[in-house]
Coordinates of C-alpha atoms in Angstrom, one line a residue:
Chain B
M8 CA 23.4 30.3 0.1
Q9 CA 23.9 26.9 -0.8
G10 CA 24.2 26.4 -4.2
L11 CA 24.5 22.4 -6.0
T12 CA 27.8 21.2 -7.3
V13 CA 27.2 17.9 -10.0
N14 CA 31.1 17.2 -11.0
D15 CA 32.2 14.1 -12.6
L16 CA 29.0 12.0 -12.0
W17 CA 28.9 8.7 -13.5
A18 CA 26.2 6.1 -14.1
N19 CA 25.8 2.9 -15.4
Y20 CA 22.9 0.4 -16.4
G21 CA 25.3 -2.8 -16.5
A22 CA 28.2 -2.1 -19.1
N23 CA 25.5 0.6 -20.7
H24 CA 27.6 3.9 -19.3
V25 CA 23.8 6.6 -19.2
L26 CA 26.4 9.3 -17.3
Q27 CA 29.7 10.4 -18.6
G28 CA 31.2 12.4 -16.1
V29 CA 28.7 15.1 -16.3
N30 CA 29.7 18.6 -14.7
L31 CA 26.7 20.5 -13.9
P32 CA 27.2 24.8 -13.9
D33 CA 26.9 25.8 -10.2
L34 CA 23.2 25.8 -9.6
S35 CA 22.1 28.8 -7.2
P36 CA 18.9 28.8 -5.0
S37 CA 16.1 30.8 -6.6
S38 CA 17.5 29.4 -9.6
L39 CA 14.8 27.3 -12.3
T40 CA 17.4 24.9 -14.6
A41 CA 15.4 22.8 -17.1
V42 CA 17.5 19.4 -18.0
I43 CA 16.5 18.6 -21.8
G44 CA 17.8 15.9 -24.7
P45 CA 16.0 13.1 -26.4
N46 CA 15.3 9.7 -25.4
A47 CA 17.7 7.9 -23.9
A48 CA 19.8 10.9 -23.3
G49 CA 20.2 10.5 -19.2
K50 CA 18.3 13.3 -17.9
T51 CA 16.2 11.3 -15.7
T52 CA 19.3 9.3 -14.5
L53 CA 21.2 12.4 -14.0
I54 CA 17.6 13.6 -11.2
R55 CA 17.9 10.3 -10.0
A56 CA 21.5 10.0 -9.7
I57 CA 21.4 13.7 -7.6
S58 CA 18.6 12.7 -5.3
G59 CA 20.5 9.6 -4.8
L60 CA 17.6 6.6 -6.4
Q61 CA 20.5 5.9 -8.8
M62 CA 24.0 4.4 -8.0
A63 CA 26.8 6.8 -9.4
K64 CA 30.2 7.6 -8.8
G65 CA 31.3 11.5 -8.9
V66 CA 30.7 14.6 -6.4
V67 CA 27.0 15.5 -5.7
R68 CA 27.2 18.6 -3.0
L69 CA 24.6 20.8 -1.7
G70 CA 27.1 23.5 -0.2
D71 CA 28.8 22.0 2.8
V72 CA 27.0 18.8 2.3
D73 CA 28.3 15.9 0.7
L74 CA 24.6 14.6 -0.5
M75 CA 26.7 11.4 -1.7
Q76 CA 27.3 10.2 1.5
C77 CA 23.8 11.2 3.4
S78 CA 22.0 8.3 4.8
W79 CA 18.0 8.6 2.8
T80 CA 17.1 10.3 5.9
E81 CA 19.5 13.4 5.7
R82 CA 19.1 13.3 2.3
A83 CA 15.5 14.1 2.4
R84 CA 16.1 16.7 4.4
H85 CA 17.8 18.1 1.1
V86 CA 16.4 17.1 -1.5
A87 CA 12.4 16.1 -3.4
Y88 CA 11.9 14.1 -5.9
M89 CA 8.8 14.3 -7.7
P90 CA 8.9 11.2 -10.1
Q91 CA 6.3 11.1 -13.6
H92 CA 3.3 10.3 -12.2
L93 CA 1.4 9.7 -8.6
P94 CA -0.1 6.3 -8.3
D95 CA -4.0 6.0 -8.7
G96 CA -5.7 3.3 -7.0
L97 CA -4.4 4.1 -3.2
A98 CA -7.1 4.7 -0.6
L99 CA -5.8 8.0 0.4
S100 CA -7.1 11.8 1.0
V101 CA -5.3 14.4 -0.4
L102 CA -4.4 15.7 2.9
E103 CA -3.3 12.1 3.9
T104 CA -0.9 12.1 1.1
V105 CA 0.5 15.4 1.5
L106 CA 1.3 14.9 4.8
L107 CA 3.1 11.8 4.2
P108 CA 6.6 12.8 3.7
A109 CA 7.0 14.7 6.5
Q110 CA 5.4 12.0 9.0
V111 CA 7.4 9.7 8.0
S112 CA 10.8 10.8 9.8
M113 CA 8.0 11.1 12.5
S114 CA 7.0 8.6 15.2
P115 CA 3.3 6.7 14.0
F116 CA 2.2 7.0 17.4
A117 CA 2.6 10.7 17.4
G118 CA -0.6 12.5 18.1
P119 CA -1.8 14.5 15.1
D120 CA 0.3 17.8 14.2
V121 CA -1.9 20.7 13.7
A122 CA 1.4 23.2 12.7
L123 CA 1.9 20.9 9.9
Q124 CA -1.9 19.8 8.9
D125 CA -2.2 23.9 8.5
R126 CA 0.7 24.3 6.3
A127 CA -0.8 21.6 4.5
I128 CA -3.6 23.1 3.8
Q129 CA -0.9 26.8 3.0
I130 CA 0.7 24.9 0.2
L131 CA -2.8 23.0 -1.2
S132 CA -4.4 26.4 -1.3
V133 CA -1.4 28.3 -2.9
L134 CA -1.7 25.3 -5.6
G135 CA -5.5 26.4 -5.9
V136 CA -6.6 23.1 -4.5
E137 CA -7.3 23.4 -1.5
S138 CA -10.7 21.9 -2.0
L139 CA -9.7 18.6 -3.1
A140 CA -7.8 17.9 0.4
M141 CA -10.4 15.5 1.7
Q142 CA -11.2 14.2 -1.7
Q143 CA -10.1 10.1 -2.4
L144 CA -6.5 10.1 -3.9
R145 CA -8.4 7.4 -6.5
S146 CA -11.2 10.5 -7.7
L147 CA -8.9 12.7 -8.6
S148 CA -8.0 13.1 -12.6
G149 CA -4.6 13.1 -13.8
G150 CA -3.9 16.7 -13.9
Q151 CA -5.3 17.3 -10.0
R152 CA -2.5 14.1 -9.5
Q153 CA 0.1 16.2 -10.4
M154 CA -0.3 18.8 -8.1
V155 CA -1.1 17.1 -4.9
A156 CA 2.5 15.3 -6.1
L157 CA 4.1 18.8 -6.1
A158 CA 2.3 19.8 -2.8
Q159 CA 3.5 16.3 -1.6
A160 CA 7.7 17.4 -2.8
M161 CA 6.8 20.7 -1.3
I162 CA 5.9 20.4 2.5
R163 CA 9.0 19.2 3.8
D164 CA 10.9 22.7 2.6
P165 CA 13.7 21.0 0.6
R166 CA 16.6 22.7 -0.7
V167 CA 16.4 21.0 -4.3
L168 CA 13.3 20.5 -6.1
L169 CA 13.6 17.7 -8.8
L170 CA 11.1 17.1 -11.0
D171 CA 10.5 14.8 -13.6
E172 CA 8.5 15.6 -16.9
P173 CA 6.1 17.7 -14.4
T174 CA 3.9 18.4 -16.9
S175 CA 3.3 15.2 -19.0
A176 CA 0.5 14.6 -20.0
L177 CA -0.8 17.3 -18.8
D178 CA -3.6 19.9 -20.5
P179 CA -2.5 23.4 -20.9
H180 CA -4.0 25.0 -18.2
H181 CA -2.6 22.9 -15.8
Q182 CA 1.0 22.9 -17.2
L183 CA 0.7 26.3 -16.9
S184 CA -0.7 25.8 -13.1
V185 CA 2.2 23.4 -12.5
M186 CA 5.1 25.8 -14.2
Q187 CA 3.9 29.0 -12.2
C188 CA 3.5 27.0 -8.9
V189 CA 7.5 25.5 -9.0
R190 CA 8.8 28.6 -10.3
S191 CA 7.5 30.9 -7.3
F192 CA 7.9 28.3 -5.3
T193 CA 11.7 27.9 -6.1
R194 CA 11.6 32.1 -5.8
R195 CA 10.2 32.3 -2.6
Q196 CA 11.1 29.6 -0.9
Q197 CA 14.5 29.7 -2.3
V198 CA 14.7 26.5 -3.9
I199 CA 16.9 25.4 -6.5
G200 CA 14.7 23.6 -8.9
V201 CA 16.3 21.4 -11.7
F202 CA 13.1 20.1 -13.9
V203 CA 13.4 17.2 -16.8
C204 CA 11.0 17.8 -20.0
H205 CA 10.9 17.1 -23.4
D206 CA 8.7 20.0 -24.3
L207 CA 11.3 22.7 -25.4
N208 CA 9.0 25.9 -25.4
L209 CA 8.6 25.0 -22.0
A210 CA 12.5 25.2 -21.1
L211 CA 12.2 27.8 -23.3
T212 CA 9.4 29.4 -20.9
W213 CA 10.3 29.2 -17.6
A214 CA 13.7 28.1 -16.9
D215 CA 16.4 30.3 -15.9
Q216 CA 19.3 28.1 -17.8
V217 CA 19.0 25.1 -19.6
V218 CA 21.7 22.0 -19.7
A219 CA 21.3 19.9 -23.0
L220 CA 22.2 16.3 -22.4
H221 CA 23.2 13.9 -25.3
Q222 CA 24.3 10.2 -24.6
G223 CA 25.4 10.4 -21.3
R224 CA 27.3 14.3 -21.9
I225 CA 26.2 17.7 -21.9
V226 CA 26.5 19.3 -24.9
A227 CA 25.6 22.8 -23.7
H228 CA 24.5 24.8 -20.9
G229 CA 23.4 28.5 -20.3
T230 CA 20.3 30.0 -21.0
P231 CA 17.3 29.2 -23.1
E232 CA 17.8 30.9 -25.5
T233 CA 21.9 30.4 -26.3
V234 CA 21.5 26.8 -25.6
I235 CA 18.4 25.7 -27.4
T236 CA 19.0 26.9 -31.1
S237 CA 19.0 25.8 -34.4
D238 CA 22.3 24.0 -34.3
L239 CA 20.9 21.7 -31.4
L240 CA 18.1 20.8 -32.7
S241 CA 20.1 19.1 -35.9
E242 CA 22.9 17.8 -33.5
I243 CA 20.8 15.9 -30.4
Y244 CA 17.5 15.8 -31.5
N245 CA 18.0 15.3 -35.4
V246 CA 15.1 17.9 -36.4
Q247 CA 15.4 20.7 -38.6
G248 CA 13.8 23.9 -36.2
R249 CA 14.2 27.5 -35.4
V250 CA 13.7 30.1 -32.7
E251 CA 11.2 32.6 -33.2
R252 CA 10.2 35.7 -31.5
C253 CA 6.2 36.2 -30.6
S254 CA 4.8 39.2 -31.4
K255 CA 4.9 39.9 -27.1
G256 CA 8.3 39.4 -27.8
R257 CA 8.7 35.9 -25.9
P258 CA 10.6 33.1 -27.8
L259 CA 8.9 30.3 -29.3
L260 CA 10.4 26.9 -31.0
I261 CA 8.9 26.1 -33.9
Y262 CA 9.9 22.7 -35.3
D263 CA 10.4 22.6 -39.0
Q264 CA 10.5 18.9 -40.3
A265 CA 12.7 15.1 -38.8
I266 CA 16.4 15.0 -40.6
Chain E
M30 CA -0.8 26.6 21.1
T31 CA -4.4 24.5 20.9
D32 CA -5.3 21.0 19.9
M33 CA -8.1 22.2 18.4
P34 CA -8.3 22.2 14.2
A35 CA -9.3 25.6 13.4
S36 CA -10.6 24.7 9.6
P37 CA -13.0 23.2 7.7
I38 CA -11.0 20.4 6.2
L39 CA -9.1 20.2 9.4
L40 CA -12.3 19.6 11.5
S41 CA -13.6 17.2 8.4
Y42 CA -10.1 15.5 8.7
A43 CA -10.0 15.3 12.3
R44 CA -13.5 13.7 12.1
L45 CA -12.3 11.0 9.6
R46 CA -9.2 10.0 12.1
Q47 CA -12.6 9.9 14.5
R48 CA -14.2 7.9 12.1
R49 CA -11.8 5.3 11.9
K50 CA -10.7 4.4 15.4
R51 CA -14.5 3.5 16.2
I52 CA -13.9 1.6 12.9
L53 CA -11.0 -0.4 15.1
S54 CA -13.4 -0.3 18.0
A55 CA -16.1 -1.6 16.3
L56 CA -14.1 -4.2 15.0
T57 CA -12.8 -5.1 18.5
L58 CA -15.9 -5.4 19.8
L59 CA -17.3 -7.8 16.7
L60 CA -14.2 -10.4 17.4
V61 CA -15.1 -10.4 21.2
L62 CA -18.8 -11.5 20.6
S63 CA -17.4 -14.0 17.8
V64 CA -15.2 -15.2 20.4
I65 CA -18.0 -15.8 22.8
L66 CA -20.5 -17.1 20.6
D67 CA -17.7 -19.7 19.0
L68 CA -16.9 -20.5 23.0
S69 CA -21.1 -21.2 23.1
I70 CA -21.2 -23.6 20.4
G71 CA -19.8 -26.8 20.1
P72 CA -20.9 -30.4 19.7
S73 CA -20.9 -30.9 23.0
G74 CA -24.3 -28.9 22.9
L75 CA -22.8 -26.8 25.8
G76 CA -24.9 -23.7 25.9
L77 CA -23.7 -19.7 26.1
S78 CA -24.6 -19.7 29.7
R79 CA -23.0 -22.7 31.0
S80 CA -19.9 -21.9 28.6
L81 CA -19.6 -18.6 30.4
A82 CA -19.6 -20.0 34.0
A83 CA -17.1 -23.1 33.0
L84 CA -15.0 -20.0 31.5
I85 CA -14.7 -17.7 35.1
G86 CA -14.7 -21.4 37.1
A87 CA -18.3 -20.3 38.6
E88 CA -19.6 -22.7 41.4
S89 CA -22.2 -23.9 39.1
A90 CA -20.5 -25.3 36.4
S91 CA -19.6 -28.5 36.4
Q92 CA -15.8 -30.3 36.1
G93 CA -17.2 -31.7 32.5
D94 CA -17.9 -28.5 31.2
T95 CA -14.6 -26.7 32.7
V96 CA -13.0 -30.0 30.7
I97 CA -14.5 -28.7 27.6
I98 CA -14.5 -25.4 27.7
H99 CA -10.5 -25.1 28.8
Y100 CA -8.8 -27.8 26.6
I101 CA -11.1 -27.8 23.6
R102 CA -13.3 -25.2 22.9
L103 CA -11.3 -21.9 24.4
P104 CA -7.8 -23.0 22.5
Q105 CA -9.4 -23.1 19.3
A106 CA -11.1 -19.6 20.2
I107 CA -8.1 -18.3 20.9
A108 CA -6.2 -19.9 18.0
A109 CA -8.8 -18.9 15.3
V110 CA -7.8 -15.2 16.6
L111 CA -4.6 -15.7 16.6
V112 CA -4.1 -17.2 13.6
G113 CA -6.5 -15.6 11.9
A114 CA -4.3 -12.1 13.3
A115 CA -1.3 -13.9 12.5
L116 CA -1.7 -14.6 8.5
A117 CA -3.9 -11.0 8.3
L118 CA -0.9 -8.9 9.7
A119 CA 1.4 -10.9 7.4
G120 CA -0.9 -10.7 4.2
A121 CA -1.2 -6.9 5.0
E122 CA 2.5 -6.2 5.1
M123 CA 3.0 -8.6 2.1
Q124 CA 0.9 -6.5 -0.1
S125 CA 2.0 -3.5 1.3
I126 CA 6.1 -4.2 0.6
L127 CA 5.2 -5.8 -2.7
R128 CA 2.7 -3.1 -3.4
N129 CA 0.6 -5.9 -4.8
P130 CA -3.1 -6.5 -3.8
L131 CA -2.6 -10.4 -4.9
A132 CA 0.4 -11.4 -2.7
S133 CA -0.7 -13.2 0.7
P134 CA 1.5 -15.8 2.5
F135 CA -1.0 -18.1 0.4
T136 CA -0.3 -17.0 -2.6
L137 CA 2.9 -16.5 -2.3
G138 CA 4.2 -20.6 -1.7
V139 CA 4.9 -20.4 1.9
S140 CA 1.6 -22.6 2.9
A141 CA 2.6 -24.6 0.0
A142 CA 6.4 -24.9 1.4
A143 CA 5.2 -25.4 4.9
S144 CA 2.6 -28.5 3.6
L145 CA 6.3 -29.7 2.1
G146 CA 7.9 -29.7 5.1
A147 CA 4.9 -31.3 6.7
A148 CA 4.9 -34.0 4.2
L149 CA 8.3 -34.9 5.2
A150 CA 7.5 -35.3 8.2
F151 CA 4.3 -37.3 7.8
V152 CA 5.6 -39.5 5.1
F153 CA 9.1 -40.4 6.0
G154 CA 8.9 -38.9 9.6
I155 CA 12.5 -36.8 8.4
G156 CA 12.4 -33.9 10.5
L157 CA 14.8 -31.2 12.7
P158 CA 17.4 -33.5 14.7
G159 CA 16.5 -33.3 18.9
L160 CA 12.9 -32.2 18.0
A161 CA 10.0 -34.1 19.9
H162 CA 7.7 -35.8 17.5
M163 CA 4.7 -33.9 18.5
W164 CA 6.9 -31.0 17.4
L165 CA 8.0 -33.0 14.2
V166 CA 5.6 -31.3 11.7
P167 CA 5.2 -27.9 12.9
G168 CA 9.1 -28.0 13.4
N169 CA 9.6 -28.8 9.5
A170 CA 6.1 -26.4 8.4
F171 CA 8.2 -23.6 10.6
V172 CA 11.3 -24.2 8.6
F173 CA 10.4 -24.5 5.1
A174 CA 7.6 -21.6 5.1
F175 CA 10.2 -20.0 6.7
A176 CA 12.7 -20.5 3.8
A177 CA 10.0 -19.7 1.0
V178 CA 10.0 -16.3 2.3
M179 CA 13.7 -16.0 2.6
L180 CA 13.9 -16.9 -0.4
L181 CA 11.4 -14.4 -1.6
S182 CA 13.2 -11.7 0.3
L183 CA 17.0 -12.6 -0.9
L184 CA 15.3 -12.6 -4.6
S185 CA 13.8 -8.6 -3.5
H186 CA 17.2 -7.8 -1.6
R187 CA 20.2 -9.0 -3.1
F188 CA 18.8 -9.2 -7.4
G189 CA 16.6 -6.7 -7.1
A190 CA 13.8 -8.6 -8.4
G191 CA 10.4 -6.3 -8.9
T192 CA 7.3 -6.7 -7.1
D193 CA 5.7 -8.5 -10.2
T194 CA 8.5 -10.7 -11.0
L195 CA 8.6 -11.7 -7.1
I196 CA 4.7 -12.5 -7.4
L197 CA 4.9 -15.0 -10.4
L198 CA 7.9 -16.6 -8.8
G199 CA 5.9 -16.9 -5.9
I200 CA 3.2 -18.5 -8.2
A201 CA 5.6 -20.8 -9.6
L202 CA 7.2 -22.0 -6.7
V203 CA 3.7 -23.1 -5.6
F204 CA 2.6 -25.1 -8.4
A205 CA 6.9 -26.3 -7.7
L206 CA 6.4 -27.4 -4.1
N207 CA 3.2 -28.5 -5.0
A208 CA 4.1 -30.9 -7.4
V209 CA 6.9 -32.1 -4.5
V210 CA 4.0 -32.4 -2.5
A211 CA 2.1 -34.6 -4.6
L212 CA 5.0 -36.7 -5.4
L213 CA 5.1 -37.9 -1.6
Q214 CA 1.2 -38.1 -1.3
F215 CA 1.6 -41.0 -4.1
V216 CA 4.2 -42.8 -2.1
A217 CA 3.0 -42.3 1.3
S218 CA 1.1 -44.7 3.3
E219 CA -2.1 -44.8 4.2
A220 CA -2.2 -44.0 7.3
A221 CA 0.0 -41.4 6.7
L222 CA -1.4 -39.7 3.5
Q223 CA -4.8 -39.2 5.8
Q224 CA -3.2 -37.7 8.6
F225 CA -1.3 -34.8 5.8
V226 CA -4.4 -34.3 3.6
F227 CA -6.1 -33.3 7.5
W228 CA -2.8 -31.3 8.2
T229 CA -3.2 -29.5 4.8
M230 CA -7.2 -28.9 5.0
G231 CA -5.9 -26.7 7.9
S232 CA -7.1 -27.2 11.5
I233 CA -7.2 -25.7 14.8
S234 CA -8.4 -28.4 16.7
Q235 CA -5.5 -30.0 18.0
V236 CA -3.7 -26.1 18.5
S237 CA -1.9 -26.7 22.1
W238 CA -1.6 -24.0 24.6
T239 CA 2.3 -24.0 24.4
Q240 CA 1.7 -23.4 20.6
L241 CA -0.7 -20.5 21.6
F242 CA 1.8 -19.1 23.6
I243 CA 4.2 -19.3 20.7
L244 CA 2.1 -17.8 18.4
L245 CA 1.3 -14.9 20.5
C246 CA 5.0 -13.9 21.4
A247 CA 5.5 -13.3 17.9
L248 CA 2.5 -11.6 17.2
A249 CA 3.5 -9.7 20.7
L250 CA 6.8 -9.3 18.8
C251 CA 6.3 -8.0 15.6
L252 CA 3.4 -5.6 16.1
P253 CA 4.7 -3.0 17.5
F254 CA 7.8 -3.3 14.6
S255 CA 4.7 -3.3 12.0
L256 CA 3.3 -0.5 13.8
A257 CA 6.5 1.5 14.1
A258 CA 7.4 1.0 10.3
S259 CA 3.4 2.0 9.6
N260 CA 4.1 5.4 7.8
A261 CA 7.2 4.3 5.9
M262 CA 4.9 1.8 4.3
T263 CA 2.5 3.9 3.3
A264 CA 5.3 5.7 1.8
L265 CA 5.9 2.6 0.0
A266 CA 2.4 2.5 -1.4
F267 CA 3.6 5.8 -3.6
G268 CA 6.6 3.6 -5.4
V269 CA 10.2 3.2 -4.4
D270 CA 10.8 6.4 -5.9
R271 CA 9.0 8.6 -3.5
A272 CA 9.5 6.8 -0.7
A273 CA 13.4 6.7 -1.0
S274 CA 12.7 10.2 -1.7
F275 CA 10.6 10.6 1.6
G276 CA 13.8 9.5 3.4
V277 CA 13.0 5.5 3.6
D278 CA 15.3 3.1 3.6
V279 CA 13.2 1.1 1.4
K280 CA 16.1 -2.6 1.7
K281 CA 16.0 -2.2 5.2
L282 CA 12.2 -1.4 5.5
R283 CA 11.4 -4.5 2.8
F284 CA 14.1 -6.6 4.8
F285 CA 12.6 -6.3 8.0
T286 CA 8.9 -6.3 7.1
L287 CA 10.0 -9.9 5.0
L288 CA 11.7 -11.2 8.3
R289 CA 7.8 -10.3 10.1
I290 CA 6.3 -12.0 7.5
S291 CA 8.0 -14.8 7.4
L292 CA 8.1 -15.3 11.5
L293 CA 4.1 -14.7 10.9
A294 CA 3.4 -16.8 8.7
S295 CA 5.5 -20.0 9.2
I296 CA 4.3 -20.1 12.6
A297 CA 1.1 -19.7 12.4
V298 CA 1.1 -22.5 9.1
A299 CA 3.1 -24.7 11.1
F300 CA 0.9 -25.2 13.5
V301 CA -2.6 -24.7 12.3
G302 CA -2.1 -26.3 8.3
T303 CA -3.0 -24.2 5.7
I304 CA -5.7 -21.6 6.4
G305 CA -6.1 -19.6 2.9
F306 CA -7.4 -16.7 2.0
V307 CA -7.5 -15.1 5.3
G308 CA -4.2 -13.4 4.6
L309 CA -5.5 -12.5 1.6
V310 CA -9.4 -10.8 2.2
G311 CA -8.9 -9.3 5.4
P312 CA -5.7 -6.7 4.3
H313 CA -8.8 -6.2 1.3
I314 CA -12.0 -5.7 3.9
A315 CA -9.5 -3.5 5.9
R316 CA -8.4 -1.5 3.4
L317 CA -12.2 -1.1 2.3
L318 CA -13.3 -0.2 5.8
V319 CA -10.4 2.3 7.0
G320 CA -8.4 3.4 4.0
E321 CA -4.2 2.9 3.3
D322 CA -2.9 4.7 5.9
H323 CA -1.1 1.8 7.6
R324 CA -1.2 3.3 11.4
V325 CA -4.7 2.3 11.1
F326 CA -4.7 -0.3 8.1
L327 CA -2.9 -2.7 9.8
P328 CA -4.4 -2.9 13.2
A329 CA -7.7 -2.8 11.1
S330 CA -6.2 -5.8 8.9
L331 CA -5.2 -8.0 12.1
L332 CA -8.6 -7.6 13.3
C333 CA -10.2 -8.4 10.2
G334 CA -8.4 -11.4 10.3
A335 CA -9.1 -12.7 13.8
L336 CA -13.0 -11.5 13.4
I337 CA -12.8 -13.8 9.7
L338 CA -11.1 -16.4 10.8
S339 CA -13.3 -16.6 14.4
L340 CA -16.4 -16.3 12.4
A341 CA -14.8 -19.3 10.2
S342 CA -14.7 -21.3 13.3
L343 CA -18.0 -20.8 14.1
L344 CA -19.1 -21.5 10.6
S345 CA -17.1 -24.6 11.0
K346 CA -19.3 -26.0 14.0
T347 CA -22.7 -25.3 12.7
L348 CA -22.9 -25.3 8.9
I349 CA -23.1 -29.3 9.1
P350 CA -24.5 -29.9 12.3
G351 CA -23.0 -32.4 14.0
V352 CA -19.6 -32.6 11.8
L353 CA -16.6 -30.4 12.7
L354 CA -15.4 -28.6 8.7
P355 CA -11.3 -28.3 8.6
I356 CA -11.3 -24.2 8.9
G357 CA -9.1 -24.2 6.3
V358 CA -12.1 -26.0 4.0
V359 CA -14.7 -22.9 5.3
T360 CA -11.8 -19.9 4.9
S361 CA -11.4 -21.3 1.0
L362 CA -15.4 -21.6 0.2
V363 CA -15.9 -18.5 1.5
G364 CA -12.2 -17.1 -0.1
I365 CA -12.2 -18.4 -3.2
P366 CA -15.1 -16.2 -4.7
V367 CA -13.7 -12.6 -2.9
F368 CA -10.4 -13.7 -4.7
A369 CA -12.0 -14.2 -8.0
V370 CA -13.6 -10.6 -7.6
L371 CA -10.4 -9.4 -6.5
I372 CA -8.6 -10.4 -9.6
L373 CA -11.7 -9.3 -11.8
R374 CA -11.7 -5.9 -10.3
R375 CA -7.3 -5.5 -10.1
G376 CA -6.3 -2.2 -9.7
K377 CA -9.9 -0.8 -8.8
L378 CA -9.4 -2.2 -5.0

């Protein structure tokens, strides 16, 4: 299967080097990687650069495909990127919203594609929001919109799914729903999943591996428990904290104080 | 393999699409009715039956009736339809690529730039070299309007100006151009001033068949490309990042859309003067009627614009009996309250 390779990736805003030669460990299909780091560490820039939205220098390859040299259409076939928020004021139904990414490459004059519509409904149903299909996007809550955004990212069957803070501003129920869906999607479809998050417990719980960014450089990567340690917390987040195991044996991060 | 949707969701989606098609058909029908009414009303008192007889060249039609219909009412009625269609299509595309509901050729300085070009022609007789006198004003207006859209396009394309910045620059452009126009009006002769003021009010009464043909060609040229880009434009409504990740080349889309907008808006404004709010209100009504799937939204905007201006043409002849009001005044009278409501409800539409 084709893995994602990111080597020596540089990106800057003006004179400010946001990414400074980032080398990611090889990301394999079916894996879910969390990108963590304090504000302005370059997390969003990293996944935007992988998806081609941010000008960058370096190597981004998916198997044999050089993503840096791809056209927009070609890249969109391999990589789906989900920004933080879905716009809320649009006069479109949920079903139309989910169908859209697949329709962009189709002729606007083509008739309705029933197979594609079936697939959209199937995805909505997997995400548990099938009942919203004919509702207007503007009538949805934040959590519902996020599920729709996820369905939108899934419809084209990407090989790489990049998510920017997919659970920000969501209640615990929707946080869990989104992460469960993302993980089962990456496993079932053998997709390479990468998500940016601020909630380190989310990374501990859901990620197969964690990449910690600080000032545009990778300072640690590996399994969640080897990366998210007291040392890392004090080094890059300036907080004292510890990882303990809850009664069910799962690791849980507890913050003590800011340094 | 059958095309019949199976699930209840797909059935209701199919019904939604049918409903939108019916709305497009209803708009077309209303437009035809409005044009027929527009043809049958005028200061000469020709009623519906005589107008229609003259239109189809029936033997019963007098030569006078035929002249009135073919040289006065028909060009005006068609001008209202084509100008309304062009301005509303341009407005709809502008709102989509700038992702701002307040964008239109009128609010972003395209009309103001055309006014400056026209003012230069009226006041100083300055115009494109080699152009016949009758084309001086539209020629200038076109060049200035085109330059205004190109300036906006350049700012957006080269310097990555955000959409809000573009809107503010457009508004600044309106004020700056209006100031220069005011200066020209100050130094203008009385005759030139009168002609110019009439032009700025927007009138379809002076439009020639040649001008209509040019406008029709511009619409016929732009519309297929607009429709071809409709899915990409719907994607852009979700933001530049999302659209790009769906595979849309946003820079290319913006450039070619602005090119189409500049052609449509500048040709329309050049021939009929400043007709405000059609480019703004037409797309808004269309959005309320059919939503934002641009495959339907763009044709609906075009039809709404054509219908609004055709109705405005009717109103301009009937509001004050015996007086033909400039059509731009009528659209402004109707458009300003709508514009105010849009600003107050911004984000909700």
